[in-house]
Coordinates of C-alpha atoms in Angstrom, one line a residue:
H29 CA -15.3 -15.9 -191.6
I30 CA -17.3 -16.4 -188.4
V31 CA -14.8 -19.0 -187.2
L32 CA -11.9 -16.6 -188.0
K33 CA -13.5 -13.8 -186.0
W34 CA -14.2 -16.1 -183.1
T35 CA -10.6 -17.3 -183.1
N36 CA -9.2 -13.8 -183.0
T37 CA -11.6 -12.8 -180.2
T38 CA -10.6 -15.8 -178.2
R39 CA -6.9 -15.0 -178.6
W40 CA -7.6 -11.4 -177.5
L41 CA -9.5 -12.7 -174.5
R42 CA -6.6 -15.0 -173.5
L43 CA -4.2 -12.1 -173.7
T44 CA -6.6 -9.8 -171.8
I45 CA -7.1 -12.3 -168.9
A46 CA -3.3 -13.0 -168.8
R47 CA -2.8 -9.2 -168.5
S48 CA -5.4 -8.8 -165.8
E49 CA -3.9 -11.8 -163.8
G50 CA -0.5 -10.2 -163.9
L51 CA 1.1 -12.6 -166.4
V52 CA 2.0 -10.2 -169.1
M53 CA 5.4 -8.4 -168.6
A54 CA 7.3 -5.9 -170.5
T55 CA 7.8 -6.9 -174.2
P56 CA 9.7 -5.0 -176.9
K57 CA 7.3 -3.3 -179.3
A58 CA 9.2 -4.7 -182.3
G59 CA 9.0 -8.2 -180.8
Y60 CA 11.8 -10.8 -180.1
Y61 CA 14.4 -11.6 -182.7
L62 CA 17.2 -14.1 -182.9
P63 CA 20.6 -13.1 -184.2
N64 CA 19.6 -14.4 -187.7
K65 CA 16.6 -11.9 -187.6
E66 CA 14.1 -14.6 -187.1
R67 CA 11.1 -13.4 -185.1
V68 CA 10.1 -15.6 -182.2
P69 CA 7.2 -15.6 -179.8
G70 CA 7.4 -14.2 -176.2
T71 CA 7.1 -16.4 -173.1
T72 CA 3.7 -15.0 -172.1
T73 CA 2.4 -15.3 -175.7
I74 CA 3.2 -19.0 -175.7
I75 CA 1.7 -19.6 -172.2
S76 CA -1.4 -17.4 -172.8
R77 CA -2.3 -19.4 -175.9
F78 CA -3.1 -22.4 -173.8
K79 CA -5.0 -20.8 -170.9
D80 CA -8.2 -22.6 -169.8
S81 CA -11.0 -21.7 -172.3
G82 CA -13.7 -22.4 -169.7
A83 CA -12.4 -19.9 -167.3
L84 CA -11.9 -17.5 -170.2
M85 CA -15.5 -17.7 -171.2
H86 CA -16.7 -17.4 -167.7
W87 CA -14.7 -14.2 -167.2
A88 CA -16.1 -12.8 -170.5
A89 CA -19.7 -13.6 -169.5
S90 CA -19.2 -11.9 -166.1
Q91 CA -17.9 -8.7 -167.8
G92 CA -20.9 -8.7 -170.0
Q93 CA -23.2 -8.8 -167.0
L94 CA -21.3 -5.8 -165.5
V95 CA -21.9 -3.9 -168.7
E96 CA -25.6 -4.7 -168.6
R97 CA -25.9 -3.5 -165.0
G98 CA -24.0 -0.3 -165.9
V99 CA -21.1 -1.0 -163.5
I100 CA -18.7 -0.6 -166.3
K101 CA -19.1 1.0 -169.8
H102 CA -17.3 -1.7 -171.7
W103 CA -16.3 -5.3 -171.0
R104 CA -12.6 -4.4 -171.4
D105 CA -12.7 -1.8 -168.7
A106 CA -12.2 -4.0 -165.6
A107 CA -9.2 -5.8 -167.1
E108 CA -7.6 -2.6 -168.3
N109 CA -8.1 -1.0 -164.9
A110 CA -6.4 -3.9 -163.2
A111 CA -3.6 -3.8 -165.7
N112 CA -3.2 0.0 -165.1
I113 CA -2.9 -0.5 -161.3
G114 CA -0.3 -3.3 -161.8
T115 CA 1.6 -1.3 -164.4
Q116 CA 1.8 1.8 -162.1
A117 CA 3.0 -0.1 -159.1
H118 CA 5.5 -1.9 -161.3
E119 CA 6.8 1.4 -162.8
A120 CA 7.1 2.9 -159.3
I121 CA 9.2 -0.1 -158.1
E122 CA 11.3 0.1 -161.2
A123 CA 11.9 3.8 -160.7
F124 CA 13.1 3.2 -157.1
I125 CA 15.4 0.4 -158.2
R126 CA 17.0 2.7 -160.8
G127 CA 17.4 5.5 -158.4
N128 CA 14.8 7.7 -160.0
P129 CA 12.2 9.8 -158.0
V130 CA 9.0 8.1 -157.3
D131 CA 5.8 10.3 -157.4
L132 CA 2.6 8.6 -156.6
A133 CA 0.5 11.7 -156.1
G134 CA -2.9 11.3 -157.6
S135 CA -2.4 7.5 -158.1
D136 CA -4.9 4.9 -157.0
P137 CA -4.3 4.2 -153.2
K138 CA -3.8 0.5 -154.2
V139 CA -0.8 1.6 -156.2
K140 CA 0.8 3.3 -153.3
Q141 CA 0.0 0.4 -151.0
A142 CA 1.5 -2.1 -153.4
Y143 CA 4.6 0.0 -153.7
D144 CA 5.0 0.4 -149.9
N145 CA 4.5 -3.3 -149.4
A146 CA 7.2 -4.1 -151.9
M147 CA 9.7 -1.7 -150.2
S148 CA 8.9 -3.3 -146.9
W149 CA 9.6 -6.8 -148.3
L150 CA 12.9 -5.8 -149.8
Q151 CA 14.0 -4.3 -146.6
S152 CA 13.0 -7.2 -144.4
T153 CA 14.6 -9.8 -146.7
K154 CA 17.7 -7.7 -147.4
I155 CA 17.4 -8.5 -151.1
E156 CA 19.2 -6.0 -153.2
I157 CA 17.8 -5.7 -156.8
V158 CA 20.6 -5.4 -159.4
P159 CA 19.6 -2.5 -161.6
E160 CA 21.8 -3.6 -164.5
L161 CA 19.9 -6.9 -164.6
Q162 CA 16.4 -5.5 -164.5
E163 CA 14.0 -6.2 -167.4
I164 CA 16.6 -7.3 -169.9
Q165 CA 15.2 -8.7 -173.2
L166 CA 16.5 -12.2 -173.7
V167 CA 16.1 -14.8 -176.4
S168 CA 16.7 -18.6 -176.6
I169 CA 18.3 -19.9 -179.8
D170 CA 17.7 -23.5 -178.8
Y171 CA 13.9 -23.2 -178.1
K172 CA 13.2 -20.1 -180.2
F173 CA 11.4 -17.8 -177.7
G174 CA 12.0 -14.6 -175.9
G175 CA 11.2 -13.0 -172.6
T176 CA 11.8 -10.1 -170.3
P177 CA 12.3 -11.1 -166.6
D178 CA 11.3 -8.5 -164.1
A179 CA 14.3 -8.5 -161.8
I180 CA 17.3 -10.3 -160.5
G181 CA 18.3 -9.7 -156.9
L182 CA 21.3 -10.4 -154.7
H183 CA 20.5 -12.4 -151.6
E184 CA 23.1 -13.8 -149.2
G185 CA 25.7 -13.7 -152.0
K186 CA 23.6 -15.5 -154.6
L187 CA 21.5 -14.1 -157.5
V188 CA 17.8 -14.8 -157.3
L189 CA 15.0 -14.4 -159.8
I190 CA 12.2 -12.1 -158.7
D191 CA 8.9 -11.4 -160.4
W192 CA 6.2 -8.9 -159.5
K193 CA 2.5 -9.9 -159.9
T194 CA -0.8 -8.0 -159.5
S195 CA -3.4 -10.7 -159.0
N196 CA -5.7 -12.2 -156.4
S197 CA -4.1 -15.6 -156.6
V198 CA -0.9 -17.4 -157.6
Y199 CA -1.5 -19.4 -160.7
S200 CA 0.4 -22.3 -162.2
D201 CA 1.1 -20.1 -165.2
Y202 CA 3.5 -18.1 -163.1
L203 CA 5.7 -21.1 -162.2
I204 CA 5.9 -22.0 -165.9
Q205 CA 6.8 -18.4 -166.7
M206 CA 9.5 -18.4 -164.1
A207 CA 11.0 -21.6 -165.4
A208 CA 11.2 -20.2 -168.9
Y209 CA 12.8 -17.0 -167.5
R210 CA 15.4 -19.1 -165.7
H211 CA 16.3 -20.8 -168.9
L212 CA 16.6 -17.4 -170.7
I213 CA 18.8 -16.0 -168.0
E214 CA 21.2 -18.9 -167.7
H215 CA 21.2 -20.1 -171.3
G216 CA 19.8 -17.4 -173.5
L217 CA 21.3 -14.3 -175.1
R218 CA 20.7 -10.6 -174.5
M219 CA 18.8 -9.2 -177.5
D220 CA 20.8 -5.9 -177.5
T221 CA 24.2 -7.6 -177.9
Y222 CA 23.3 -11.3 -178.5
Q223 CA 25.8 -12.2 -175.8
P224 CA 25.0 -14.5 -172.8
L225 CA 24.6 -12.9 -169.4
G226 CA 27.1 -15.4 -168.0
I227 CA 25.4 -15.7 -164.6
E228 CA 24.1 -18.6 -162.5
L229 CA 20.9 -18.2 -160.5
A230 CA 20.1 -19.7 -157.1
P231 CA 17.4 -22.4 -157.4
G232 CA 13.8 -21.4 -157.8
A233 CA 12.2 -18.0 -158.0
Y234 CA 10.4 -15.4 -155.8
I235 CA 6.9 -14.4 -156.9
C236 CA 5.8 -11.2 -155.2
R237 CA 2.1 -10.8 -155.4
F238 CA -0.1 -7.7 -154.9
A239 CA -3.8 -8.3 -154.5
K240 CA -5.8 -6.4 -157.1
D241 CA -8.6 -5.4 -154.7
H242 CA -6.8 -4.3 -151.6
G243 CA -3.1 -4.0 -152.4
D244 CA -2.3 -6.8 -149.9
F245 CA 1.1 -8.3 -150.4
A246 CA 2.5 -11.8 -150.2
S247 CA 5.8 -13.3 -151.3
H248 CA 6.1 -16.8 -152.5
Y249 CA 9.3 -18.8 -153.0
F250 CA 9.2 -21.8 -155.4
G251 CA 12.3 -24.0 -155.4
D252 CA 12.5 -26.8 -157.9
L253 CA 10.9 -25.6 -161.2
S254 CA 12.0 -28.6 -163.3
D255 CA 8.4 -29.8 -163.9
A256 CA 7.3 -26.2 -164.8
W257 CA 10.1 -26.1 -167.4
E258 CA 9.0 -29.4 -168.8
Q259 CA 5.5 -28.0 -169.2
F260 CA 6.8 -24.9 -171.0
T261 CA 8.7 -27.0 -173.5
L262 CA 5.5 -28.9 -174.2
F263 CA 3.7 -25.6 -174.7
R264 CA 6.4 -24.4 -177.0
R265 CA 6.1 -27.4 -179.2
A266 CA 2.2 -27.2 -179.1
Y267 CA 2.4 -23.5 -180.0
E268 CA 4.1 -24.3 -183.4
I269 CA 1.6 -27.1 -184.1
D270 CA -1.3 -24.9 -183.2
K271 CA 0.0 -22.1 -185.5
A272 CA 0.4 -24.5 -188.4
L273 CA -3.1 -25.9 -187.9
S274 CA -4.6 -22.4 -187.7
K275 CA -3.1 -21.6 -191.0
R276 CA -4.4 -24.8 -192.5
A277 CA -7.9 -24.2 -191.2
A278 CA -8.0 -20.5 -192.2

């Protein structure tokens, strides 16, 4: 029983750190399903399962020290606060793209700064976000996983993949996530109709990062993501093996 509790805690920590680092995106509450009603894991669920455990434990220990010093009441507080800031900024950008009013009154100043930075970047690059292609839930029949890419934009006549992150660094996880999203967009099916999007993306992806501490903004373009896609396919296979071993050891 002790091993089982530790395993569950470790998985929760992986998801919490992934969320605090901006990896976790919108996911349908009911999960991802193939046309045959088979439930499949999400992109971030697969990637988060193999995050570095050493970094994970270091983060958990640092949160425990903050609790002891009275800086935070509970070790989950810091991660949840970071997630809330990222979520609010994301929702504000999403509202703008869909033509809805954006009200940031009473929000954390970092949320407004993140939003303003995103708007400035869109204006300077002249990228137009396509509202109809924003946060569409997609599934892959071939690799049996799902995902919800943030946005697709139109730039110089070509469609480009865009993802918003709230974190203090760009992590390799992000590139793996973008490679998986590219596969879903070009080869997957919409989960609402189980029809392909029928679009082709320009190479690579834009990762737009907002620093958690100050709301600083930086955009990163990554071109060839073939190695990141190879890594994801390895993670996908390892995910099934790990699931089977966990059942065996339970």
